[in-house]
Amino acid sequence: LIQKAILAQKRYQEEQAQMVNLEKEIITILDTINTLLEQNQFENARTALQKPLNLAPKDTRLNTALQRINLAEQEYRNKLEKTEKVRQLIQNANQYMDKNQFSEARDNLKSALTLDPENTTAIEVVQTLKNKQSAYEAMLSKNEKIEKLYKNAVSIFEQQHFSSAEQMIHDILEIDPQYAPAIQLQNKIQSKLYEIKVAQIETLYQQAKDQLKNNQFTSAEKGFKEILAIDPNHKKARIG
């Protein structure tokens, strides 16, 4: 009995020593993890945490530390993605400015500053944009500006980007409402947009009819609604 008591006492002392050592290791590891997180070394932090977490899987401090690592890594990745996106938007803006496409440049800078309102590079480029656009517009006479816009509108029309061409025609007619070539092109654009609309409606209507024949009533109803969203007066779609 005495020998058993001695062995039990020895095991207890060993367990206590192990607990003390584990506690010291946990404290050391938590300090190490803080340092690694400051250096954005998330995988190293996770590796350092693995051994004590295996020994004490229910330890609240260790599990909290693991959550901190995962959260810090996600925040870091999000920050990198945002930084890269802002950088790309600023680069796009500069490229558009080089082509005198100021509206597109402005849109990219607006997006960049929405993501990072304090970005000094974007703020500087905004001022550069204002200066460059002012200088460019001062250089162009009214007729030169109209001719350039019209040429771009024709090019975009020929590429079948009709909505963009229509916007350019709108810009021209704001400068000179009587500019005949723009009015003529506007009529062509409206005709093309109408043809597209008719074709789109016809396709949707045929699809909806086929769906009705196949008892696909939900899909057919959705198709008729899409038609009425385009043309609220479409009689066949109203009848369904």
mmCIF file of C-alpha atoms in Angstrom:
data_model
loop_
_atom_site.group_PDB
_atom_site.id
_atom_site.type_symbol
_atom_site.label_atom_id
_atom_site.label_comp_id
_atom_site.label_asym_id
_atom_site.label_seq_id
_atom_site.Cartn_x
_atom_site.Cartn_y
_atom_site.Cartn_z
ATOM 1 C CA LEU A 1 0.000 0.000 0.000
ATOM 2 C CA ILE A 2 2.814 2.348 0.847
ATOM 3 C CA GLN A 3 4.444 1.627 -2.518
ATOM 4 C CA LYS A 4 1.165 2.290 -4.343
ATOM 5 C CA ALA A 5 0.760 5.564 -2.485
ATOM 6 C CA ILE A 6 4.299 6.537 -3.418
ATOM 7 C CA LEU A 7 3.637 5.739 -7.098
ATOM 8 C CA ALA A 8 0.375 7.659 -7.034
ATOM 9 C CA GLN A 9 2.113 10.614 -5.447
ATOM 10 C CA LYS A 10 4.831 10.430 -8.107
ATOM 11 C CA ARG A 11 2.268 10.325 -10.931
ATOM 12 C CA TYR A 12 0.451 13.272 -9.410
ATOM 13 C CA GLN A 13 3.668 15.269 -9.191
ATOM 14 C CA GLU A 14 4.508 14.390 -12.806
ATOM 15 C CA GLU A 15 1.048 15.452 -13.956
ATOM 16 C CA GLN A 16 1.356 18.698 -12.047
ATOM 17 C CA ALA A 17 4.761 19.295 -13.583
ATOM 18 C CA GLN A 18 3.358 18.585 -17.047
ATOM 19 C CA MET A 19 0.498 21.022 -16.428
ATOM 20 C CA VAL A 20 2.954 23.686 -15.270
ATOM 21 C CA ASN A 21 5.142 23.096 -18.323
ATOM 22 C CA LEU A 22 2.107 23.152 -20.628
ATOM 23 C CA GLU A 23 0.940 26.403 -19.066
ATOM 24 C CA LYS A 24 4.365 27.941 -19.625
ATOM 25 C CA GLU A 25 4.365 26.664 -23.202
ATOM 26 C CA ILE A 26 0.890 28.093 -23.822
ATOM 27 C CA ILE A 27 1.934 31.508 -22.524
ATOM 28 C CA THR A 28 5.083 31.435 -24.681
ATOM 29 C CA ILE A 29 3.144 30.292 -27.754
ATOM 30 C CA LEU A 30 0.514 33.014 -27.315
ATOM 31 C CA ASP A 31 3.267 35.638 -27.206
ATOM 32 C CA THR A 32 4.860 34.079 -30.285
ATOM 33 C CA ILE A 33 1.528 34.106 -32.115
ATOM 34 C CA ASN A 34 1.068 37.809 -31.365
ATOM 35 C CA THR A 35 4.470 38.503 -32.912
ATOM 36 C CA LEU A 36 3.737 36.331 -35.956
ATOM 37 C CA LEU A 37 0.377 38.023 -36.508
ATOM 38 C CA GLU A 38 2.074 41.429 -36.475
ATOM 39 C CA GLN A 39 4.306 40.089 -39.259
ATOM 40 C CA ASN A 40 1.325 38.577 -41.147
ATOM 41 C CA GLN A 41 2.865 35.095 -40.831
ATOM 42 C CA PHE A 42 -0.445 33.315 -40.474
ATOM 43 C CA GLU A 43 0.640 29.812 -41.476
ATOM 44 C CA ASN A 44 3.596 29.924 -39.058
ATOM 45 C CA ALA A 45 1.257 31.107 -36.321
ATOM 46 C CA ARG A 46 -1.111 28.236 -37.075
ATOM 47 C CA THR A 47 1.772 25.733 -37.016
ATOM 48 C CA ALA A 48 3.071 27.087 -33.700
ATOM 49 C CA LEU A 49 -0.388 26.708 -32.192
ATOM 50 C CA GLN A 50 -0.905 23.130 -33.350
ATOM 51 C CA LYS A 51 1.159 21.284 -30.696
ATOM 52 C CA PRO A 52 -0.310 22.937 -27.569
ATOM 53 C CA LEU A 53 -3.780 22.755 -29.139
ATOM 54 C CA ASN A 54 -3.355 18.993 -29.579
ATOM 55 C CA LEU A 55 -2.361 18.718 -25.901
ATOM 56 C CA ALA A 56 -5.135 20.978 -24.661
ATOM 57 C CA PRO A 57 -7.861 21.022 -27.357
ATOM 58 C CA LYS A 58 -10.436 22.608 -25.028
ATOM 59 C CA ASP A 59 -8.227 25.448 -23.820
ATOM 60 C CA THR A 60 -10.214 28.637 -24.436
ATOM 61 C CA ARG A 61 -7.113 30.765 -24.962
ATOM 62 C CA LEU A 62 -5.765 28.475 -27.659
ATOM 63 C CA ASN A 63 -9.082 28.226 -29.498
ATOM 64 C CA THR A 64 -9.495 31.993 -29.301
ATOM 65 C CA ALA A 65 -5.977 32.385 -30.702
ATOM 66 C CA LEU A 66 -6.874 30.105 -33.633
ATOM 67 C CA GLN A 67 -9.944 32.216 -34.351
ATOM 68 C CA ARG A 68 -7.782 35.346 -34.227
ATOM 69 C CA ILE A 69 -5.365 33.835 -36.737
ATOM 70 C CA ASN A 70 -8.148 32.927 -39.167
ATOM 71 C CA LEU A 71 -9.818 36.333 -38.801
ATOM 72 C CA ALA A 72 -6.534 38.242 -39.172
ATOM 73 C CA GLU A 73 -5.629 36.240 -42.272
ATOM 74 C CA GLN A 74 -9.013 36.915 -43.875
ATOM 75 C CA GLU A 75 -8.777 40.628 -43.081
ATOM 76 C CA TYR A 76 -5.248 40.710 -44.501
ATOM 77 C CA ARG A 77 -6.350 38.982 -47.712
ATOM 78 C CA ASN A 78 -9.305 41.351 -48.022
ATOM 79 C CA LYS A 79 -6.973 44.308 -47.570
ATOM 80 C CA LEU A 80 -4.602 42.993 -50.239
ATOM 81 C CA GLU A 81 -7.492 42.423 -52.645
ATOM 82 C CA LYS A 82 -8.826 45.932 -52.011
ATOM 83 C CA THR A 83 -5.372 47.452 -52.450
ATOM 84 C CA GLU A 84 -4.869 45.606 -55.738
ATOM 85 C CA LYS A 85 -8.332 46.574 -56.969
ATOM 86 C CA VAL A 86 -7.705 50.240 -56.124
ATOM 87 C CA ARG A 87 -4.322 50.100 -57.868
ATOM 88 C CA GLN A 88 -5.937 48.611 -60.988
ATOM 89 C CA LEU A 89 -8.707 51.225 -61.000
ATOM 90 C CA ILE A 90 -6.155 54.040 -60.770
ATOM 91 C CA GLN A 91 -4.137 52.457 -63.574
ATOM 92 C CA ASN A 92 -7.289 52.212 -65.689
ATOM 93 C CA ALA A 93 -8.046 55.865 -64.985
ATOM 94 C CA ASN A 94 -4.589 56.924 -66.157
ATOM 95 C CA GLN A 95 -4.953 54.854 -69.315
ATOM 96 C CA TYR A 96 -8.345 56.416 -70.057
ATOM 97 C CA MET A 97 -6.903 59.894 -69.487
ATOM 98 C CA ASP A 98 -4.148 59.152 -71.981
ATOM 99 C CA LYS A 99 -6.910 58.483 -74.514
ATOM 100 C CA ASN A 100 -8.857 61.578 -73.419
ATOM 101 C CA GLN A 101 -11.681 59.354 -72.202
ATOM 102 C CA PHE A 102 -12.362 61.470 -69.146
ATOM 103 C CA SER A 103 -15.768 60.095 -68.189
ATOM 104 C CA GLU A 104 -14.399 56.561 -67.972
ATOM 105 C CA ALA A 105 -11.359 57.816 -66.047
ATOM 106 C CA ARG A 106 -13.636 59.617 -63.610
ATOM 107 C CA ASP A 107 -15.757 56.507 -63.073
ATOM 108 C CA ASN A 108 -12.676 54.426 -62.242
ATOM 109 C CA LEU A 109 -11.374 57.038 -59.806
ATOM 110 C CA LYS A 110 -14.777 57.264 -58.166
ATOM 111 C CA SER A 111 -14.755 53.491 -57.653
ATOM 112 C CA ALA A 112 -11.207 53.631 -56.271
ATOM 113 C CA LEU A 113 -12.110 56.330 -53.741
ATOM 114 C CA THR A 114 -15.249 54.456 -52.746
ATOM 115 C CA LEU A 115 -13.022 51.533 -51.769
ATOM 116 C CA ASP A 116 -10.312 53.721 -50.198
ATOM 117 C CA PRO A 117 -11.453 57.316 -49.555
ATOM 118 C CA GLU A 118 -8.034 58.324 -48.151
ATOM 119 C CA ASN A 119 -5.957 56.997 -51.032
ATOM 120 C CA THR A 120 -3.547 59.855 -51.780
ATOM 121 C CA THR A 121 -2.649 58.579 -55.246
ATOM 122 C CA ALA A 122 -6.298 58.502 -56.329
ATOM 123 C CA ILE A 123 -6.874 61.982 -54.905
ATOM 124 C CA GLU A 124 -3.868 63.315 -56.831
ATOM 125 C CA VAL A 125 -5.047 61.655 -60.051
ATOM 126 C CA VAL A 126 -8.491 63.249 -59.619
ATOM 127 C CA GLN A 127 -6.839 66.665 -59.686
ATOM 128 C CA THR A 128 -4.717 65.618 -62.652
ATOM 129 C CA LEU A 129 -7.884 64.531 -64.426
ATOM 130 C CA LYS A 130 -9.551 67.887 -63.821
ATOM 131 C CA ASN A 131 -6.536 69.774 -65.118
ATOM 132 C CA LYS A 132 -6.103 67.546 -68.163
ATOM 133 C CA GLN A 133 -9.764 67.643 -69.079
ATOM 134 C CA SER A 134 -9.895 71.432 -68.744
ATOM 135 C CA ALA A 135 -6.843 71.797 -70.963
ATOM 136 C CA TYR A 136 -8.253 69.357 -73.516
ATOM 137 C CA GLU A 137 -11.657 71.002 -73.678
ATOM 138 C CA ALA A 138 -10.095 74.439 -73.956
ATOM 139 C CA MET A 139 -8.120 73.188 -76.929
ATOM 140 C CA LEU A 140 -11.172 71.970 -78.785
ATOM 141 C CA SER A 141 -13.546 74.313 -80.471
ATOM 142 C CA LYS A 142 -17.259 73.607 -80.414
ATOM 143 C CA ASN A 143 -17.258 72.143 -83.923
ATOM 144 C CA GLU A 144 -14.141 70.065 -83.316
ATOM 145 C CA LYS A 145 -15.703 68.612 -80.194
ATOM 146 C CA ILE A 146 -18.915 67.785 -82.029
ATOM 147 C CA GLU A 147 -17.045 66.175 -84.917
ATOM 148 C CA LYS A 148 -14.971 64.055 -82.561
ATOM 149 C CA LEU A 149 -18.027 62.917 -80.623
ATOM 150 C CA TYR A 150 -19.878 62.174 -83.831
ATOM 151 C CA LYS A 151 -16.978 60.158 -85.237
ATOM 152 C CA ASN A 152 -16.827 58.115 -82.032
ATOM 153 C CA ALA A 153 -20.605 57.642 -82.096
ATOM 154 C CA VAL A 154 -20.470 56.338 -85.678
ATOM 155 C CA SER A 155 -17.635 53.966 -84.780
ATOM 156 C CA ILE A 156 -19.507 52.634 -81.755
ATOM 157 C CA PHE A 157 -22.716 52.360 -83.819
ATOM 158 C CA GLU A 158 -20.881 50.282 -86.415
ATOM 159 C CA GLN A 159 -19.694 48.021 -83.599
ATOM 160 C CA GLN A 160 -23.399 47.612 -82.697
ATOM 161 C CA HIS A 161 -23.021 49.214 -79.261
ATOM 162 C CA PHE A 162 -26.225 51.118 -79.828
ATOM 163 C CA SER A 163 -26.925 52.313 -76.274
ATOM 164 C CA SER A 164 -23.441 53.817 -75.943
ATOM 165 C CA ALA A 165 -23.781 55.450 -79.363
ATOM 166 C CA GLU A 166 -27.146 56.874 -78.343
ATOM 167 C CA GLN A 167 -25.564 58.464 -75.249
ATOM 168 C CA MET A 168 -22.897 60.087 -77.417
ATOM 169 C CA ILE A 169 -25.559 61.452 -79.752
ATOM 170 C CA HIS A 170 -27.334 62.875 -76.723
ATOM 171 C CA ASP A 171 -24.098 64.654 -75.721
ATOM 172 C CA ILE A 172 -23.741 66.085 -79.238
ATOM 173 C CA LEU A 173 -27.308 67.373 -79.373
ATOM 174 C CA GLU A 174 -26.870 69.045 -75.998
ATOM 175 C CA ILE A 175 -24.095 71.111 -77.607
ATOM 176 C CA ASP A 176 -25.896 71.655 -80.919
ATOM 177 C CA PRO A 177 -29.541 70.483 -81.056
ATOM 178 C CA GLN A 178 -29.656 71.172 -84.823
ATOM 179 C CA TYR A 179 -26.622 69.070 -85.801
ATOM 180 C CA ALA A 180 -28.171 67.128 -88.691
ATOM 181 C CA PRO A 181 -25.759 64.148 -88.913
ATOM 182 C CA ALA A 182 -26.359 63.414 -85.228
ATOM 183 C CA ILE A 183 -30.120 63.582 -85.670
ATOM 184 C CA GLN A 184 -29.927 61.173 -88.611
ATOM 185 C CA LEU A 185 -27.737 58.768 -86.660
ATOM 186 C CA GLN A 186 -30.062 59.030 -83.693
ATOM 187 C CA ASN A 187 -32.943 57.859 -85.903
ATOM 188 C CA LYS A 188 -30.878 54.891 -87.085
ATOM 189 C CA ILE A 189 -29.957 53.985 -83.518
ATOM 190 C CA GLN A 190 -33.560 54.146 -82.357
ATOM 191 C CA SER A 191 -34.553 51.948 -85.285
ATOM 192 C CA LYS A 192 -31.890 49.372 -84.373
ATOM 193 C CA LEU A 193 -32.863 49.431 -80.696
ATOM 194 C CA TYR A 194 -36.488 48.900 -81.709
ATOM 195 C CA GLU A 195 -35.502 45.919 -83.888
ATOM 196 C CA ILE A 196 -33.562 44.415 -80.979
ATOM 197 C CA LYS A 197 -36.522 44.972 -78.683
ATOM 198 C CA VAL A 198 -38.924 43.317 -81.128
ATOM 199 C CA ALA A 199 -36.598 40.364 -81.641
ATOM 200 C CA GLN A 200 -36.108 39.963 -77.896
ATOM 201 C CA ILE A 201 -39.854 40.027 -77.297
ATOM 202 C CA GLU A 202 -40.472 37.520 -80.088
ATOM 203 C CA THR A 203 -37.876 35.133 -78.673
ATOM 204 C CA LEU A 204 -39.345 35.400 -75.176
ATOM 205 C CA TYR A 205 -42.861 34.935 -76.520
ATOM 206 C CA GLN A 206 -41.983 31.800 -78.499
ATOM 207 C CA GLN A 207 -40.203 30.357 -75.480
ATOM 208 C CA ALA A 208 -43.175 31.090 -73.246
ATOM 209 C CA LYS A 209 -45.577 29.495 -75.761
ATOM 210 C CA ASP A 210 -43.454 26.359 -75.898
ATOM 211 C CA GLN A 211 -43.341 26.246 -72.106
ATOM 212 C CA LEU A 212 -47.127 26.489 -71.964
ATOM 213 C CA LYS A 213 -47.436 23.584 -74.375
ATOM 214 C CA ASN A 214 -45.142 21.575 -72.109
ATOM 215 C CA ASN A 215 -47.152 22.541 -69.019
ATOM 216 C CA GLN A 216 -44.236 24.588 -67.654
ATOM 217 C CA PHE A 217 -46.592 27.206 -66.319
ATOM 218 C CA THR A 218 -44.218 28.909 -63.879
ATOM 219 C CA SER A 219 -41.539 29.383 -66.513
ATOM 220 C CA ALA A 220 -44.098 30.562 -69.047
ATOM 221 C CA GLU A 221 -45.515 33.085 -66.590
ATOM 222 C CA LYS A 222 -42.012 34.389 -65.935
ATOM 223 C CA GLY A 223 -41.466 34.774 -69.689
ATOM 224 C CA PHE A 224 -44.694 36.730 -70.151
ATOM 225 C CA LYS A 225 -43.734 39.015 -67.272
ATOM 226 C CA GLU A 226 -40.371 39.656 -68.885
ATOM 227 C CA ILE A 227 -42.145 40.595 -72.108
ATOM 228 C CA LEU A 228 -44.480 43.002 -70.282
ATOM 229 C CA ALA A 229 -41.519 44.559 -68.516
ATOM 230 C CA ILE A 230 -40.158 45.418 -71.971
ATOM 231 C CA ASP A 231 -43.506 46.257 -73.563
ATOM 232 C CA PRO A 232 -46.390 46.735 -71.093
ATOM 233 C CA ASN A 233 -48.849 46.964 -74.010
ATOM 234 C CA HIS A 234 -47.982 43.597 -75.549
ATOM 235 C CA LYS A 235 -51.456 42.105 -76.019
ATOM 236 C CA LYS A 236 -50.441 38.479 -76.529
ATOM 237 C CA ALA A 237 -48.338 38.478 -73.376
ATOM 238 C CA ARG A 238 -51.214 39.991 -71.414
ATOM 239 C CA ILE A 239 -53.505 37.214 -72.586
ATOM 240 C CA GLY A 240 -50.797 34.657 -71.833
#
